Amino acid sequence: MTASAKTISDALLHWYDAYARDLPWRNPPRAPRPSDPAWPYRVWLSEVMLQQTTVAAVKPYFAKFVANWPTVEALAAAEEAEVMAAWAGLGYYSRARNLLKCARAVAARGGFPESKEALRGLPGLGPYTAAAVAAIAFGQRAVVVDANVERVVARLFAITEPLPAARKAIRERAEEITPEQRAGDFAQAMMDLGAQICTARDPRCLLCPLAGDCAARAKGDPARLPVKAPRKPKPERQGRAYWIERDGAVWLVTRPGNGMLGGMRALPDDGWSAQADGSAMPPVPGAQLSLGAVRHVFTHASLTLELVRLEGEPDGDGEWWPLERIEEAGLPTLFAKAARLALAARG
DNA sequence: TATCCGTGGCT
DNA sequence: TAGCCAAGGAT
């Protein structure tokens, strides 16, 4: 490690010791001690939940999961439908499917592996999460690169090459400034800095412990970095969902394990997610009445979903779900919106 | 390398 | 307000 790299890591760790955020999945006194097997479980669980997701959104879900399933063994023993329902609303549902697969693999082998390489082989753990768990939960010296680190490093070293091409150079610089000791604290410090000081827009350089080391600040325009490729336009989709009600219950299906909202309970629909637009064909014959439409914006498409009340007998797999317990069905946000529309139309 | 996969908050 | 953004992974 060069002298300037040590200057950076020392300054950041010193800042972290004073200003680290108090988060439920972090160190004592609020969380178990590192020697407790509950500690790697909580670190792993929080890291998976935090993928592409804000701290504020994760907090209530983390509390619910730890209360329902205090250990990885408890989670491993859970029914998939329970886990998916508990995850409902948090998004990126493949994370929940892989979370359960991972819990079962870990329970079967008697605990989490401790090396980055072994962690990388578990479902749902990519380069980032494997490195983060190795460093934070097991004290390994691993180089942790997430969007915060990319932003901080791009500014520190004034890397003007656009993402994603700049990732190689960013990783090399991150490797240089990651200390041998306290790599987990260093990673969390970079994330705290990125979330609170070195923010994407309007960075608060006057509060930054690395301001004196920052090449982008010296050049005068840190907010310009990192440069990103322009996004592609978001396609517009149309679809229909069907509200089939009987005796105070609504017909729900479970979506296939892959693809959009995979594994989640849902209203039956016309296949809009598998095709660009749905077929608009109802799953059963019978009288139809439009209840209105719901707008929903996903990462890669915007959807207008028409909700149609259907009089008829459903066929295929599904379940009658009591309306008074609809909140417990674990519908993803799109279908939760549709259910609210139906209940409002119903008066 | 590029694309797909949620959601809610912020500006 | 429409777009941007957030502790990415799988394919």
Tab-separated table of N, CA, C and O in Angstrom, chain A residues 247-325:
chain	number	residue	atom	x	y	z
A	247	ASP	N	-67.935	-15.453	-2.778
A	247	ASP	CA	-68.108	-15.649	-1.329
A	247	ASP	C	-67.050	-14.919	-0.513
A	247	ASP	O	-66.447	-15.481	0.400
A	248	GLY	N	-66.804	-13.655	-0.873
A	248	GLY	CA	-65.853	-12.864	-0.085
A	248	GLY	C	-64.406	-13.261	-0.254
A	248	GLY	O	-63.565	-12.926	0.576
A	249	ALA	N	-64.113	-13.984	-1.342
A	249	ALA	CA	-62.732	-14.377	-1.605
A	249	ALA	C	-62.399	-14.086	-3.066
A	249	ALA	O	-63.276	-14.048	-3.922
A	250	VAL	N	-61.108	-13.866	-3.331
A	250	VAL	CA	-60.660	-13.579	-4.705
A	250	VAL	C	-59.700	-14.685	-5.140
A	250	VAL	O	-58.955	-15.247	-4.328
A	251	TRP	N	-59.722	-14.955	-6.442
A	251	TRP	CA	-58.901	-16.029	-6.991
A	251	TRP	C	-57.482	-15.522	-7.248
A	251	TRP	O	-57.283	-14.593	-8.023
A	252	LEU	N	-56.513	-16.148	-6.582
A	252	LEU	CA	-55.111	-15.774	-6.768
A	252	LEU	C	-54.330	-16.947	-7.349
A	252	LEU	O	-54.616	-18.107	-7.032
A	253	VAL	N	-53.348	-16.612	-8.163
A	253	VAL	CA	-52.443	-17.623	-8.706
A	253	VAL	C	-51.035	-17.347	-8.169
A	253	VAL	O	-50.773	-16.280	-7.621
A	254	THR	N	-50.162	-18.318	-8.317
A	254	THR	CA	-48.744	-18.096	-8.019
A	254	THR	C	-47.993	-18.091	-9.337
A	254	THR	O	-48.096	-19.039	-10.126
A	255	ARG	N	-47.246	-17.012	-9.576
A	255	ARG	CA	-46.565	-16.864	-10.858
A	255	ARG	C	-45.395	-17.836	-10.965
A	255	ARG	O	-44.816	-18.230	-9.960
A	256	PRO	N	-45.050	-18.227	-12.188
A	256	PRO	CA	-43.922	-19.147	-12.375
A	256	PRO	C	-42.627	-18.583	-11.799
A	256	PRO	O	-42.453	-17.362	-11.678
A	257	GLY	N	-41.722	-19.484	-11.460
A	257	GLY	CA	-40.526	-19.098	-10.711
A	257	GLY	C	-39.568	-18.183	-11.430
A	257	GLY	O	-38.784	-17.487	-10.784
A	258	ASN	N	-39.619	-18.160	-12.747
A	258	ASN	CA	-38.712	-17.278	-13.472
A	258	ASN	C	-39.478	-16.119	-14.079
A	258	ASN	O	-40.690	-16.170	-14.230
A	259	GLY	N	-38.752	-15.067	-14.429
A	259	GLY	CA	-39.375	-13.945	-15.098
A	259	GLY	C	-39.941	-12.928	-14.129
A	259	GLY	O	-39.708	-12.971	-12.927
A	260	MET	N	-40.738	-12.041	-14.684
A	260	MET	CA	-41.255	-10.892	-13.947
A	260	MET	C	-42.119	-11.329	-12.754
A	260	MET	O	-43.027	-12.145	-12.911
A	261	LEU	N	-41.788	-10.801	-11.577
A	261	LEU	CA	-42.544	-11.082	-10.352
A	261	LEU	C	-42.625	-12.589	-10.084
A	261	LEU	O	-43.599	-13.092	-9.519
A	262	GLY	N	-41.573	-13.301	-10.476
A	262	GLY	CA	-41.547	-14.759	-10.388
A	262	GLY	C	-41.711	-15.265	-8.966
A	262	GLY	O	-41.095	-14.758	-8.034
A	263	GLY	N	-42.558	-16.269	-8.835
A	263	GLY	CA	-42.763	-16.892	-7.528
A	263	GLY	C	-43.734	-16.165	-6.633
A	263	GLY	O	-43.989	-16.626	-5.516
A	264	MET	N	-44.284	-15.047	-7.134
A	264	MET	CA	-45.170	-14.248	-6.275
A	264	MET	C	-46.639	-14.597	-6.518
A	264	MET	O	-47.049	-14.934	-7.624
A	265	ARG	N	-47.445	-14.460	-5.464
A	265	ARG	CA	-48.900	-14.515	-5.642
A	265	ARG	C	-49.344	-13.328	-6.489
A	265	ARG	O	-48.758	-12.245	-6.408
A	266	ALA	N	-50.384	-13.528	-7.268
A	266	ALA	CA	-50.809	-12.485	-8.195
A	266	ALA	C	-52.239	-12.727	-8.627
A	266	ALA	O	-52.791	-13.811	-8.417
A	267	LEU	N	-52.830	-11.692	-9.243
A	267	LEU	CA	-54.083	-11.901	-9.946
A	267	LEU	C	-53.778	-12.605	-11.265
A	267	LEU	O	-52.716	-12.387	-11.862
A	268	PRO	N	-54.703	-13.456	-11.760
A	268	PRO	CA	-54.507	-14.023	-13.100
A	268	PRO	C	-54.470	-12.886	-14.118
A	268	PRO	O	-55.134	-11.858	-13.944
A	269	ASP	N	-53.672	-13.054	-15.180
A	269	ASP	CA	-53.588	-11.991	-16.184
A	269	ASP	C	-53.471	-12.587	-17.570
A	269	ASP	O	-53.564	-13.808	-17.752
A	270	ASP	N	-53.273	-11.712	-18.547
A	270	ASP	CA	-53.314	-12.130	-19.950
A	270	ASP	C	-51.932	-12.352	-20.539
A	270	ASP	O	-51.781	-12.393	-21.750
A	271	GLY	N	-50.914	-12.450	-19.694
A	271	GLY	CA	-49.580	-12.743	-20.201
A	271	GLY	C	-48.791	-11.532	-20.653
A	271	GLY	O	-47.812	-11.664	-21.387
A	272	TRP	N	-49.141	-10.333	-20.174
A	272	TRP	CA	-48.454	-9.121	-20.604
A	272	TRP	C	-46.952	-9.167	-20.292
A	272	TRP	O	-46.154	-8.543	-20.990
A	273	SER	N	-46.572	-9.891	-19.244
A	273	SER	CA	-45.164	-9.858	-18.845
A	273	SER	C	-44.301	-10.769	-19.713
A	273	SER	O	-43.112	-10.548	-19.860
A	274	ALA	N	-44.908	-11.787	-20.296
A	274	ALA	CA	-44.157	-12.704	-21.147
A	274	ALA	C	-44.071	-12.173	-22.575
A	274	ALA	O	-43.114	-12.423	-23.291
A	275	GLN	N	-45.089	-11.430	-23.002
A	275	GLN	CA	-45.098	-10.800	-24.318
A	275	GLN	C	-45.000	-9.299	-24.096
A	275	GLN	O	-45.100	-8.843	-22.980
A	276	ALA	N	-44.801	-8.567	-25.171
A	276	ALA	CA	-44.718	-7.118	-25.022
A	276	ALA	C	-46.049	-6.572	-24.514
A	276	ALA	O	-46.082	-5.686	-23.675
A	277	ASP	N	-47.120	-7.134	-25.027
A	277	ASP	CA	-48.454	-6.788	-24.561
A	277	ASP	C	-49.221	-8.085	-24.350
A	277	ASP	O	-48.900	-9.116	-24.918
A	278	GLY	N	-50.241	-8.008	-23.525
A	278	GLY	CA	-51.014	-9.211	-23.248
A	278	GLY	C	-51.900	-9.604	-24.414
A	278	GLY	O	-52.061	-8.872	-25.386
A	279	SER	N	-52.496	-10.766	-24.314
A	279	SER	CA	-53.379	-11.251	-25.359
A	279	SER	C	-54.774	-10.656	-25.233
A	279	SER	O	-55.555	-10.727	-26.153
A	280	ALA	N	-55.059	-10.080	-24.038
A	280	ALA	CA	-56.382	-9.538	-23.734
A	280	ALA	C	-57.446	-10.614	-23.713
A	280	ALA	O	-58.627	-10.329	-23.732
A	281	MET	N	-57.016	-11.868	-23.708
A	281	MET	CA	-57.967	-12.980	-23.626
A	281	MET	C	-58.162	-13.377	-22.169
A	281	MET	O	-57.194	-13.625	-21.463
A	282	PRO	N	-59.400	-13.461	-21.715
A	282	PRO	CA	-59.656	-13.862	-20.338
A	282	PRO	C	-59.371	-15.342	-20.131
A	282	PRO	O	-59.459	-16.126	-21.072
A	283	PRO	N	-58.992	-15.717	-18.916
A	283	PRO	CA	-58.674	-17.124	-18.634
A	283	PRO	C	-59.906	-18.020	-18.621
A	283	PRO	O	-59.783	-19.226	-18.767
A	284	VAL	N	-61.067	-17.427	-18.427
A	284	VAL	CA	-62.304	-18.235	-18.428
A	284	VAL	C	-63.381	-17.442	-19.148
A	284	VAL	O	-63.371	-16.217	-19.153
A	285	PRO	N	-64.313	-18.129	-19.797
A	285	PRO	CA	-65.412	-17.416	-20.447
A	285	PRO	C	-66.379	-16.845	-19.417
A	285	PRO	O	-66.416	-17.309	-18.277
A	286	GLY	N	-67.110	-15.829	-19.808
A	286	GLY	CA	-68.095	-15.265	-18.896
A	286	GLY	C	-68.190	-13.764	-19.069
A	286	GLY	O	-67.445	-13.161	-19.846
A	287	ALA	N	-69.089	-13.168	-18.331
A	287	ALA	CA	-69.310	-11.731	-18.423
A	287	ALA	C	-68.115	-10.958	-17.861
A	287	ALA	O	-67.475	-11.403	-16.914
A	288	GLN	N	-67.815	-9.795	-18.493
A	288	GLN	CA	-66.693	-8.978	-18.064
A	288	GLN	C	-67.161	-7.565	-17.752
A	288	GLN	O	-68.050	-7.047	-18.392
A	289	LEU	N	-66.484	-6.951	-16.790
A	289	LEU	CA	-66.758	-5.551	-16.455
A	289	LEU	C	-65.437	-4.891	-16.096
A	289	LEU	O	-64.739	-5.347	-15.189
A	290	SER	N	-65.074	-3.822	-16.813
A	290	SER	CA	-63.819	-3.132	-16.508
A	290	SER	C	-63.940	-2.368	-15.193
A	290	SER	O	-64.916	-1.661	-14.949
A	291	LEU	N	-62.966	-2.552	-14.333
A	291	LEU	CA	-62.949	-1.861	-13.043
A	291	LEU	C	-62.020	-0.654	-13.060
A	291	LEU	O	-61.844	0.014	-12.047
A	292	GLY	N	-61.364	-0.409	-14.220
A	292	GLY	CA	-60.411	0.693	-14.312
A	292	GLY	C	-59.027	0.170	-14.630
A	292	GLY	O	-58.856	-0.993	-14.979
A	293	ALA	N	-58.028	1.053	-14.508
A	293	ALA	CA	-56.670	0.680	-14.872
A	293	ALA	C	-55.686	1.151	-13.809
A	293	ALA	O	-55.942	2.109	-13.080
A	294	VAL	N	-54.575	0.460	-13.748
A	294	VAL	CA	-53.500	0.774	-12.816
A	294	VAL	C	-52.247	1.089	-13.617
A	294	VAL	O	-51.929	0.382	-14.574
A	295	ARG	N	-51.546	2.139	-13.223
A	295	ARG	CA	-50.265	2.463	-13.842
A	295	ARG	C	-49.151	1.993	-12.928
A	295	ARG	O	-49.187	2.199	-11.713
A	296	HIS	N	-48.142	1.367	-13.540
A	296	HIS	CA	-47.006	0.940	-12.732
A	296	HIS	C	-45.737	1.045	-13.557
A	296	HIS	O	-45.724	0.695	-14.733
A	297	VAL	N	-44.679	1.548	-12.927
A	297	VAL	CA	-43.411	1.730	-13.630
A	297	VAL	C	-42.375	0.766	-13.062
A	297	VAL	O	-42.041	0.825	-11.882
A	298	PHE	N	-41.891	-0.119	-13.929
A	298	PHE	CA	-40.797	-1.015	-13.567
A	298	PHE	C	-39.483	-0.397	-14.036
A	298	PHE	O	-39.469	0.655	-14.674
A	299	THR	N	-38.386	-1.097	-13.751
A	299	THR	CA	-37.087	-0.588	-14.181
A	299	THR	C	-37.008	-0.495	-15.698
A	299	THR	O	-36.473	0.469	-16.232
A	300	HIS	N	-37.546	-1.496	-16.402
A	300	HIS	CA	-37.330	-1.554	-17.839
A	300	HIS	C	-38.594	-1.368	-18.669
A	300	HIS	O	-38.551	-1.489	-19.885
A	301	ALA	N	-39.723	-1.106	-18.023
A	301	ALA	CA	-40.943	-0.892	-18.788
A	301	ALA	C	-41.979	-0.185	-17.921
A	301	ALA	O	-41.946	-0.283	-16.690
A	302	SER	N	-42.855	0.536	-18.592
A	302	SER	CA	-44.008	1.114	-17.917
A	302	SER	C	-45.247	0.348	-18.347
A	302	SER	O	-45.383	-0.006	-19.519
A	303	LEU	N	-46.128	0.123	-17.412
A	303	LEU	CA	-47.269	-0.749	-17.681
A	303	LEU	C	-48.582	-0.051	-17.347
A	303	LEU	O	-48.710	0.587	-16.302
A	304	THR	N	-49.538	-0.175	-18.263
A	304	THR	CA	-50.921	0.148	-17.945
A	304	THR	C	-51.677	-1.168	-17.861
A	304	THR	O	-51.772	-1.897	-18.849
A	305	LEU	N	-52.162	-1.476	-16.679
A	305	LEU	CA	-52.829	-2.760	-16.452
A	305	LEU	C	-54.318	-2.512	-16.225
A	305	LEU	O	-54.713	-1.896	-15.230
A	306	GLU	N	-55.117	-2.985	-17.167
A	306	GLU	CA	-56.563	-2.861	-17.011
A	306	GLU	C	-57.049	-3.994	-16.117
A	306	GLU	O	-56.638	-5.148	-16.287
A	307	LEU	N	-57.919	-3.631	-15.196
A	307	LEU	CA	-58.450	-4.652	-14.287
A	307	LEU	C	-59.888	-4.964	-14.698
A	307	LEU	O	-60.724	-4.071	-14.797
A	308	VAL	N	-60.149	-6.232	-14.945
A	308	VAL	CA	-61.450	-6.664	-15.437
A	308	VAL	C	-62.076	-7.637	-14.454
A	308	VAL	O	-61.452	-8.639	-14.092
A	309	ARG	N	-63.288	-7.314	-14.063
A	309	ARG	CA	-64.029	-8.257	-13.220
A	309	ARG	C	-64.641	-9.342	-14.100
A	309	ARG	O	-65.221	-9.048	-15.140
A	310	LEU	N	-64.467	-10.580	-13.663
A	310	LEU	CA	-64.881	-11.726	-14.470
A	310	LEU	C	-65.864	-12.563	-13.685
A	310	LEU	O	-65.629	-12.903	-12.530
A	311	GLU	N	-66.980	-12.895	-14.360
A	311	GLU	CA	-67.948	-13.809	-13.746
A	311	GLU	C	-67.739	-15.180	-14.364
A	311	GLU	O	-67.947	-15.368	-15.553
A	312	GLY	N	-67.286	-16.098	-13.575
A	312	GLY	CA	-67.033	-17.422	-14.142
A	312	GLY	C	-66.240	-18.261	-13.164
A	312	GLY	O	-65.817	-17.794	-12.120
A	313	GLU	N	-66.063	-19.501	-13.527
A	313	GLU	CA	-65.370	-20.438	-12.647
A	313	GLU	C	-63.926	-20.580	-13.106
A	313	GLU	O	-63.662	-20.998	-14.237
A	314	PRO	N	-62.962	-20.246	-12.290
A	314	PRO	CA	-61.558	-20.357	-12.706
A	314	PRO	C	-61.147	-21.815	-12.842
A	314	PRO	O	-61.667	-22.685	-12.142
A	315	ASP	N	-60.202	-22.073	-13.755
A	315	ASP	CA	-59.639	-23.413	-13.826
A	315	ASP	C	-58.129	-23.310	-13.621
A	315	ASP	O	-57.563	-22.240	-13.537
A	316	GLY	N	-57.470	-24.438	-13.526
A	316	GLY	CA	-56.036	-24.437	-13.290
A	316	GLY	C	-55.714	-24.205	-11.826
A	316	GLY	O	-56.597	-24.181	-10.974
A	317	ASP	N	-54.406	-24.042	-11.536
A	317	ASP	CA	-53.968	-23.897	-10.150
A	317	ASP	C	-54.228	-22.491	-9.630
A	317	ASP	O	-54.096	-21.514	-10.370
A	318	GLY	N	-54.602	-22.428	-8.374
A	318	GLY	CA	-54.842	-21.141	-7.742
A	318	GLY	C	-55.478	-21.375	-6.391
A	318	GLY	O	-55.612	-22.516	-5.939
A	319	GLU	N	-55.844	-20.280	-5.746
A	319	GLU	CA	-56.455	-20.418	-4.416
A	319	GLU	C	-57.435	-19.260	-4.192
A	319	GLU	O	-57.228	-18.145	-4.646
A	320	TRP	N	-58.513	-19.588	-3.502
A	320	TRP	CA	-59.454	-18.543	-3.091
A	320	TRP	C	-58.882	-17.869	-1.848
A	320	TRP	O	-58.648	-18.518	-0.842
A	321	TRP	N	-58.671	-16.564	-1.938
A	321	TRP	CA	-58.039	-15.840	-0.832
A	321	TRP	C	-59.074	-14.905	-0.191
A	321	TRP	O	-59.623	-14.047	-0.874
A	322	PRO	N	-59.341	-15.049	1.097
A	322	PRO	CA	-60.342	-14.204	1.755
A	322	PRO	C	-59.990	-12.716	1.651
A	322	PRO	O	-58.860	-12.335	1.942
A	323	LEU	N	-60.969	-11.912	1.259
A	323	LEU	CA	-60.687	-10.490	1.049
A	323	LEU	C	-60.274	-9.776	2.326
A	323	LEU	O	-59.476	-8.845	2.281
A	324	GLU	N	-60.796	-10.236	3.455
A	324	GLU	CA	-60.432	-9.529	4.693
A	324	GLU	C	-58.974	-9.780	5.094
A	324	GLU	O	-58.435	-9.075	5.920
A	325	ARG	N	-58.352	-10.785	4.456
A	325	ARG	CA	-56.938	-11.045	4.739
A	325	ARG	C	-56.057	-10.778	3.512
A	325	ARG	O	-54.978	-11.341	3.381
